[in-house]
């Protein structure tokens, strides 16, 4: 069972001691001087988050990226080689280990070249995407955002003891990013042994408020509101900023300051379902948490936006329960709250008498779609006016928000033709449209890139990056490129934002594409004059669950473009001809 720290009364860190890899103030200058002369390894934004949390002890007792022995053991058993439960393989993947010598020191640099830490290299080992994804995520499906990202990780993992001399500087909300030791001292000052943590992923509304307050009372403990805002896919930063402003405002105005702490963890999430749930338990314990609210789907992926359910939330809770005494953190099940209009109160759904029909099930998505995205304020029973204001400032009505239509398909399938037909239709709706055509971008943005796999992926990611910028600024991006790799399309989707990315599969049979052969390239490829041509001798990975599938053998370009418009209307990105008045939520209706 978990031990308690004698001095503070809080639960002891996992493994009893908080790791601290940060160099002392006295030794820092000399270490930086030395680092300038060491061989460098540039690490990814994800690894930088991992390094930061390793350095401050959030992954205690882990004090380095996994050794090969620990890595193999974590994949197979969720445990380090010494048997300690640690379900997520925290590795440092790099593209190449050429020129690095075992036993020698090297300096780890950020993606923008800042020097962060010195590592003595003790191990270099390869890893295998399929093996790791299967063991940890239970899938190799590239619709899983971590799987698609893993395709970009380096093939070699480095390990060895670390001394960190520069922690990443967070420019957004730096005062809310405390270390485990700092959070512990805030919690200790509140004088309660028990601490319950809640890790919201979306803005918190009154139902969440009622639930978290109730959870703290139930265990006579303090409350840690502990959102994650670490490595994010491009474009989520603004959303994170808004989300955290909502928490801050809510806590300052509506929570008991003597029992509530808000802290933001720079954690690079893994979205690994049950394994991730446990991992979050361990991490939270290091911050002084004795109880964790484990939600319906806290660390997994919602079915709606991923088109498939990767994890069952019950499995997350079940594994947690099974191992909670070992990690020392108790689970509090996230309960569904419903609103009782007559008494103007929230209540757990299980506590409401049967047959009572005057209640409202609260679904944030539905309420937000119904009001905020239609340009009206959120109802006060649902959220406080201050929060409603922050959200409406940050979110224009849905039909003014940006989105990306991504047309993928074989050469000559009809992508450009459909895009060119769609473009004026969108402009007629008053939208500002950027058209990124595969052939055209190759004359500037992607100039010099070839048609090998790596260059094609780079091309897709560049277009994805530009599209994400357009969309972030409330514009419309139409992208028409073969984009033959599922994982690269998924990365583009993640960059743009899942809800704003409409994947249109232009599903024209290869025989018809060959017949059209707009540029005569099928003929050349079939003659063998052109190598690596998609559809002839190069792969096209079919979209598993596109938002739309268009068969151009049975539809004209005009019909195809109208079908896309229909989808956009349905998603709310284009207003219907006659706007519906916003309606209230049906009373007693399931959301
Ligand atoms: P891609 O951009 O996919 O390489 P293009 O749009 O450049 O393909 O070429 C598709 C060719 O097929 C064009 O010449 C277009 O006129 C013709 N075409 C015939 N029927 C259709 C249809 N229903 N939808 C799209 N294109 C069609």
XYZ file of C-alpha atoms in Angstrom, residues 35-575:
541
model
C 28.219 21.023 -23.575
C 29.234 23.420 -26.346
C 32.076 21.059 -27.239
C 30.116 17.790 -27.168
C 28.526 16.004 -30.117
C 24.868 17.035 -30.476
C 21.679 15.106 -30.901
C 18.529 16.967 -31.808
C 15.425 15.583 -30.134
C 11.758 15.931 -31.080
C 9.191 18.211 -29.429
C 7.664 15.095 -27.861
C 10.996 13.964 -26.409
C 11.551 17.438 -25.052
C 8.328 17.148 -23.016
C 9.432 13.727 -21.804
C 12.833 15.108 -20.850
C 11.301 17.950 -18.884
C 9.074 15.640 -16.857
C 11.913 13.158 -16.301
C 14.053 16.032 -15.022
C 11.535 17.234 -12.436
C 10.590 13.767 -11.237
C 7.088 13.406 -12.698
C 8.080 9.924 -13.929
C 9.818 8.898 -10.694
C 11.360 6.433 -10.081
C 12.464 6.636 -13.725
C 15.564 8.793 -14.047
C 16.410 8.252 -17.725
C 14.947 7.220 -21.045
C 14.444 3.461 -20.987
C 17.380 1.133 -21.403
C 16.900 -1.718 -23.862
C 16.297 -4.176 -21.041
C 13.649 -1.957 -19.449
C 12.111 -1.225 -22.849
C 11.664 -4.918 -23.700
C 10.257 -5.550 -20.258
C 7.784 -2.635 -20.435
C 6.481 -3.791 -23.804
C 6.002 -7.352 -22.621
C 4.859 -6.883 -19.017
C 4.176 -3.166 -18.377
C 7.010 -3.341 -15.850
C 10.599 -2.164 -15.712
C 13.178 -4.947 -15.585
C 13.214 -4.721 -11.763
C 9.478 -5.401 -11.645
C 8.241 -1.848 -10.960
C 5.017 -1.141 -12.794
C 5.585 1.456 -15.531
C 3.258 0.827 -18.459
C 4.486 3.327 -21.068
C 7.812 2.931 -22.913
C 9.502 6.262 -22.419
C 12.214 6.188 -25.061
C 14.437 8.674 -26.844
C 14.225 7.839 -30.542
C 16.704 9.459 -32.933
C 17.211 9.140 -36.672
C 20.802 8.026 -36.572
C 23.373 7.006 -34.020
C 26.269 7.438 -36.451
C 29.271 9.054 -34.835
C 28.007 8.494 -31.289
C 30.194 6.415 -29.004
C 29.076 4.389 -26.037
C 30.480 5.715 -22.781
C 30.899 9.241 -24.204
C 28.849 12.301 -23.395
C 26.600 14.114 -25.821
C 24.358 17.146 -25.634
C 20.622 16.916 -26.287
C 19.236 19.860 -28.229
C 15.667 21.005 -28.773
C 14.105 21.037 -32.254
C 15.167 24.689 -32.428
C 18.709 23.886 -31.340
C 18.684 25.017 -27.714
C 21.006 22.971 -25.532
C 19.010 21.132 -22.860
C 20.933 18.325 -21.217
C 24.063 16.227 -21.206
C 23.653 12.480 -21.564
C 26.322 9.839 -21.054
C 25.479 7.338 -23.754
C 25.149 3.870 -22.283
C 22.865 2.193 -24.770
C 21.713 2.367 -28.382
C 19.045 -0.030 -29.619
C 16.599 -0.309 -32.513
C 12.851 -0.440 -32.059
C 10.086 -1.721 -34.241
C 6.930 0.236 -34.908
C 4.676 -2.749 -35.301
C 5.932 -4.425 -32.156
C 5.659 -1.337 -29.953
C 2.315 -0.168 -31.321
C 0.794 -3.626 -30.898
C 2.073 -4.044 -27.355
C 1.315 -0.579 -26.026
C -1.556 0.717 -28.120
C -3.099 -2.578 -29.139
C -3.249 -1.421 -32.754
C -1.099 -0.558 -35.754
C -3.961 1.334 -37.411
C -2.590 4.643 -38.616
C -5.857 6.374 -37.708
C -4.516 6.179 -34.148
C -2.693 9.502 -33.863
C 0.284 8.043 -32.047
C 0.713 5.315 -34.661
C 0.734 7.864 -37.480
C 3.231 9.970 -35.545
C 5.455 6.966 -34.801
C 6.174 6.720 -38.522
C 8.214 9.930 -38.124
C 10.213 8.801 -35.084
C 13.872 7.924 -35.499
C 14.773 4.236 -35.705
C 17.267 4.153 -32.823
C 16.702 4.710 -29.107
C 19.363 6.250 -26.867
C 19.712 5.797 -23.159
C 22.028 6.878 -20.390
C 22.221 9.080 -17.294
C 21.158 12.686 -17.783
C 22.023 16.051 -16.334
C 19.583 18.737 -17.374
C 20.704 22.347 -17.402
C 17.933 24.031 -19.374
C 14.300 23.170 -18.820
C 12.113 24.153 -21.769
C 10.737 27.649 -21.336
C 6.968 27.841 -21.626
C 5.849 31.190 -22.819
C 2.177 30.485 -22.258
C 0.934 30.454 -18.665
C 4.365 29.853 -17.069
C 3.023 30.443 -13.550
C 0.700 27.451 -13.906
C 3.438 24.985 -14.836
C 4.794 23.879 -11.516
C 7.081 20.958 -10.782
C 5.887 18.004 -8.715
C 7.838 19.363 -5.728
C 6.173 22.779 -6.073
C 2.687 21.295 -6.404
C 3.392 19.084 -3.409
C 4.308 22.043 -1.282
C 1.110 23.905 -2.258
C -0.963 20.842 -1.439
C 0.891 20.205 1.824
C 0.166 23.767 2.911
C -3.542 23.005 2.545
C -3.145 20.471 5.318
C -5.083 17.494 3.942
C -3.536 14.077 3.339
C -5.922 13.124 0.579
C -5.768 14.793 -2.789
C -8.008 14.033 -5.736
C -6.886 14.974 -9.240
C -9.045 15.639 -12.234
C -7.527 15.868 -15.707
C -10.014 17.715 -17.886
C -9.533 17.525 -21.631
C -12.183 20.057 -22.573
C -13.405 23.269 -20.974
C -15.040 22.518 -17.628
C -18.695 23.364 -17.205
C -20.993 23.331 -14.221
C -21.482 19.568 -14.276
C -17.726 19.033 -13.994
C -17.580 21.612 -11.254
C -20.302 19.855 -9.246
C -18.612 16.512 -9.732
C -15.085 17.557 -8.781
C -16.250 19.422 -5.668
C -18.243 16.396 -4.626
C -15.220 14.123 -5.148
C -13.022 16.302 -2.918
C -15.660 16.355 -0.166
C -16.163 12.626 -0.423
C -12.516 11.916 0.454
C -12.143 14.970 2.696
C -9.282 16.020 0.488
C -7.827 18.788 -1.603
C -8.457 19.016 -5.300
C -5.863 19.235 -8.058
C -7.210 20.340 -11.424
C -4.472 18.960 -13.601
C -4.894 19.538 -17.337
C -2.295 18.318 -19.791
C -0.868 20.836 -22.234
C 2.367 19.403 -23.442
C 3.454 18.509 -26.904
C 0.481 19.149 -29.113
C -0.039 18.818 -32.745
C 0.338 22.078 -34.499
C -2.726 24.267 -34.166
C -3.931 23.085 -30.771
C -2.003 25.682 -28.820
C -4.677 28.335 -29.089
C -7.278 25.831 -28.059
C -5.164 24.841 -25.058
C -4.710 28.423 -24.084
C -8.457 29.034 -24.117
C -9.146 25.821 -22.255
C -6.733 26.705 -19.492
C -8.050 30.235 -19.202
C -11.467 28.663 -18.584
C -10.099 26.522 -15.742
C -8.297 29.450 -14.213
C -11.375 31.667 -14.279
C -13.599 28.903 -12.964
C -11.289 28.086 -10.065
C -10.654 31.686 -9.105
C -14.354 32.483 -9.034
C -16.134 29.332 -7.992
C -13.817 27.002 -6.056
C -12.543 27.087 -2.491
C -9.029 28.568 -2.762
C -8.076 26.759 0.440
C -8.487 23.331 -1.101
C -7.944 23.700 -4.855
C -4.788 23.856 -6.959
C -4.604 24.307 -10.725
C -1.484 23.010 -12.447
C -0.723 22.361 -16.097
C 1.468 19.351 -16.952
C 3.667 19.552 -20.043
C 2.990 15.893 -20.718
C 3.194 14.420 -24.195
C 0.186 12.119 -24.059
C 0.220 8.615 -25.550
C -3.529 8.002 -25.903
C -2.861 4.388 -25.029
C -6.151 3.531 -23.317
C -5.738 1.279 -20.269
C -1.939 1.562 -20.132
C -2.206 5.348 -20.300
C -4.786 5.426 -17.509
C -2.373 3.650 -15.176
C 0.505 5.838 -16.281
C -1.475 8.968 -15.438
C -2.103 7.466 -12.006
C 1.653 7.090 -11.452
C 2.436 10.576 -12.739
C -0.245 12.152 -10.569
C 1.031 10.308 -7.524
C 4.357 12.043 -8.001
C 2.506 15.350 -7.718
C 1.028 14.270 -4.371
C -2.246 12.794 -5.600
C -3.909 9.944 -3.689
C -7.100 9.656 -5.796
C -7.604 10.090 -9.523
C -10.876 10.675 -11.293
C -10.818 8.211 -14.141
C -13.282 9.336 -16.732
C -15.474 7.756 -19.274
C -12.767 8.078 -21.847
C -10.022 10.158 -20.336
C -6.903 8.938 -21.984
C -8.297 7.267 -25.014
C -9.848 8.547 -28.169
C -13.449 9.353 -28.744
C -15.137 7.183 -31.296
C -16.798 10.043 -33.163
C -13.739 11.844 -34.383
C -11.574 8.777 -35.017
C -14.272 6.760 -36.792
C -13.413 3.772 -34.682
C -13.267 3.071 -30.972
C -9.719 2.132 -30.076
C -10.447 1.463 -26.424
C -13.376 0.666 -24.250
C -13.437 3.094 -21.328
C -14.448 0.249 -19.044
C -11.118 -1.425 -19.788
C -9.307 1.728 -18.678
C -11.145 1.682 -15.367
C -10.817 -2.058 -14.946
C -7.037 -2.144 -15.338
C -6.721 0.825 -13.008
C -8.823 -0.887 -10.349
C -6.866 -4.086 -10.710
C -3.549 -2.343 -10.053
C -4.552 0.621 -7.915
C -3.076 -0.776 -4.708
C 0.239 -1.278 -6.477
C 0.445 2.280 -7.749
C -1.043 3.566 -4.501
C -3.600 5.820 -6.169
C -7.276 5.076 -5.769
C -9.652 5.482 -8.651
C -12.759 7.609 -8.433
C -15.074 6.727 -11.250
C -16.207 9.644 -13.330
C -19.955 9.846 -12.880
C -22.481 11.211 -15.265
C -24.168 14.350 -13.972
C -27.611 15.475 -14.988
C -29.249 18.834 -14.526
C -32.517 19.183 -12.631
C -34.210 22.310 -13.974
C -36.780 22.522 -11.179
C -34.286 22.654 -8.334
C -31.608 24.193 -10.598
C -29.062 21.649 -9.411
C -26.741 19.021 -10.770
C -27.045 15.491 -9.502
C -25.355 12.180 -10.261
C -27.567 10.315 -12.664
C -27.578 7.210 -10.449
C -29.073 9.196 -7.587
C -32.044 10.555 -9.460
C -35.284 8.727 -8.795
C -36.605 6.583 -11.598
C -39.469 7.967 -13.576
C -38.284 11.503 -13.074
C -38.510 13.042 -16.502
C -37.689 16.672 -15.730
C -33.958 16.487 -16.214
C -31.361 17.285 -18.818
C -28.514 15.006 -19.688
C -25.507 17.172 -20.175
C -23.453 16.702 -23.269
C -20.955 19.495 -23.764
C -20.690 18.757 -27.461
C -24.406 19.075 -28.009
C -24.778 22.266 -26.005
C -21.779 23.849 -27.699
C -22.954 22.843 -31.166
C -26.414 24.157 -30.335
C -25.416 27.543 -29.022
C -21.807 28.583 -29.264
C -21.323 27.449 -32.841
C -24.551 29.147 -33.846
C -23.260 32.398 -32.445
C -25.309 32.595 -29.257
C -24.131 32.477 -25.623
C -24.087 29.179 -23.785
C -27.019 28.756 -21.395
C -26.291 29.740 -17.821
C -27.474 26.457 -16.367
C -24.698 24.836 -18.378
C -21.761 27.140 -17.805
C -20.970 30.309 -15.883
C -21.163 33.562 -17.871
C -17.410 34.220 -17.481
C -16.598 30.882 -19.104
C -19.194 31.353 -21.779
C -17.583 34.691 -22.627
C -14.081 33.199 -22.946
C -15.405 30.454 -25.190
C -17.429 32.722 -27.414
C -14.510 35.151 -27.773
C -12.301 32.301 -28.924
C -14.830 30.539 -31.155
C -16.560 32.306 -33.989
C -19.787 30.644 -35.130
C -19.056 27.396 -36.894
C -19.923 28.765 -40.330
C -17.093 31.301 -39.954
C -14.522 28.779 -38.751
C -11.810 27.400 -40.968
C -11.755 23.881 -42.415
C -9.780 21.801 -44.867
C -11.139 19.642 -47.670
C -8.462 17.066 -48.441
C -8.989 15.246 -51.751
C -6.965 12.055 -52.066
C -6.932 9.476 -54.854
C -5.020 8.016 -57.766
C -3.537 10.224 -60.502
C -6.271 11.318 -62.940
C -8.981 10.244 -60.511
C -10.482 13.738 -60.670
C -9.143 15.491 -57.568
C -8.144 18.751 -59.250
C -11.261 18.875 -61.390
C -13.541 18.455 -58.380
C -11.489 20.963 -56.373
C -11.729 23.529 -59.180
C -15.498 23.037 -59.288
C -15.812 23.314 -55.508
C -13.709 26.450 -55.251
C -16.155 28.965 -56.786
C -19.046 27.365 -54.887
C -17.283 28.128 -51.602
C -16.279 31.593 -52.707
C -19.906 32.285 -53.541
C -20.635 31.571 -49.867
C -18.256 34.355 -48.900
C -15.449 32.035 -47.780
C -11.792 32.805 -48.406
C -10.268 29.784 -50.081
C -6.680 28.647 -50.606
C -6.280 25.896 -53.187
C -3.236 23.687 -52.721
C -3.008 21.482 -55.799
C -0.390 18.735 -55.702
C 1.005 19.558 -59.132
C 1.088 23.277 -58.452
C 2.782 23.065 -55.026
C 5.534 21.044 -56.638
C 6.486 24.189 -58.547
C 7.186 26.201 -55.372
C 6.398 24.913 -51.849
C 7.600 21.418 -52.669
C 10.033 22.292 -55.437
C 12.926 19.853 -55.620
C 11.127 17.025 -53.823
C 11.043 13.757 -55.713
C 8.565 10.894 -55.758
C 10.288 8.507 -53.360
C 8.396 7.648 -50.170
C 10.263 10.069 -47.940
C 9.834 13.016 -50.311
C 6.181 12.241 -50.868
C 5.599 12.220 -47.096
C 7.461 15.527 -46.792
C 5.273 16.967 -49.537
C 2.087 15.875 -47.749
C 3.281 17.290 -44.436
C 4.250 20.617 -45.997
C 0.850 20.958 -47.574
C -0.708 19.899 -44.249
C 1.277 22.584 -42.462
C 0.162 25.344 -44.830
C -3.435 24.105 -44.663
C -3.307 24.165 -40.869
C -2.207 27.808 -40.911
C -4.982 28.737 -43.329
C -7.552 26.943 -41.179
C -6.266 28.461 -37.946
C -6.915 31.868 -39.436
C -10.477 30.902 -40.274
C -9.850 30.294 -43.957
C -10.702 27.319 -46.136
C -7.975 25.093 -47.546
C -8.737 22.761 -50.431
C -5.897 20.302 -50.913
C -5.815 18.015 -53.930
C -2.927 15.582 -53.871
C -2.509 11.877 -54.362
C -1.270 11.536 -50.758
C -0.877 7.773 -51.034
C 0.168 7.062 -47.420
C -2.493 6.665 -44.748
C -0.163 7.668 -41.906
C 0.855 10.886 -43.651
C -2.790 11.809 -44.317
C -3.475 11.149 -40.639
C -0.650 13.468 -39.669
C -2.055 16.173 -41.909
C -5.412 15.609 -40.209
C -3.799 15.961 -36.788
C -2.024 19.156 -37.840
C -5.177 20.774 -39.156
C -7.331 19.525 -36.264
C -9.451 16.412 -36.510
C -12.793 18.176 -36.480
C -11.800 20.541 -39.266
C -10.357 18.034 -41.703
C -12.687 16.548 -44.289
C -11.033 13.668 -46.072
C -12.575 13.071 -49.480
C -11.553 9.874 -51.199
C -11.866 10.314 -54.954
C -12.475 6.643 -55.574
C -12.102 6.203 -59.315
C -11.231 2.716 -60.553
C -7.672 2.528 -61.827
C -8.936 1.323 -65.211
C -10.862 4.581 -65.663
C -7.898 6.685 -64.453
C -5.769 4.923 -67.050
C -8.324 5.634 -69.713
C -8.370 9.335 -68.804
C -4.608 9.534 -68.374
C -4.680 13.340 -68.400
C -0.924 13.706 -68.574
C -0.074 10.548 -70.442
C 1.753 9.263 -67.394
C -0.075 5.952 -67.040
C 1.063 5.183 -70.584
C 4.663 6.045 -69.718
C 4.540 4.041 -66.490
C 3.067 1.007 -68.223
C 5.789 1.202 -70.850
C 8.297 1.192 -68.002
C 9.587 4.687 -68.868
C 8.380 6.087 -65.555
C 9.133 4.300 -62.293
C 7.292 4.605 -58.987
C 4.004 5.826 -60.458
C 1.083 5.537 -58.018
C -1.489 3.079 -59.283
C 0.917 1.282 -61.611
C 4.030 0.296 -59.686
C 3.697 2.324 -56.476
C 1.373 1.854 -53.546
C -1.839 3.760 -52.826
C -3.094 3.021 -49.318
C -6.867 3.191 -49.334
C -8.488 5.560 -46.822
C -10.011 3.396 -44.085
C -12.774 5.794 -43.101
C -12.901 8.891 -45.267
C -15.516 11.519 -44.518
C -16.727 11.177 -48.086
C -16.161 8.720 -50.891
C -16.785 9.931 -54.408
C -17.043 7.612 -57.341
C -16.442 9.719 -60.409
C -17.564 6.986 -62.776
C -21.116 7.587 -61.619
C -20.983 11.306 -60.784
C -20.143 14.480 -62.643
C -17.626 16.935 -61.165
C -20.523 19.252 -60.369
C -22.427 16.539 -58.501
C -19.256 15.610 -56.633
C -18.629 19.198 -55.535
C -22.261 19.504 -54.401
C -21.879 16.348 -52.387
C -18.923 17.950 -50.573
C -20.989 21.092 -49.975
C -23.719 18.878 -48.477
C -21.193 17.360 -46.088
C -19.960 20.826 -45.094
C -23.518 21.991 -44.413
C -24.106 18.908 -42.346
C -20.977 19.566 -40.321
C -22.063 23.187 -39.812
C -19.158 24.755 -41.740
C -21.565 26.229 -44.226
C -24.809 27.792 -43.093
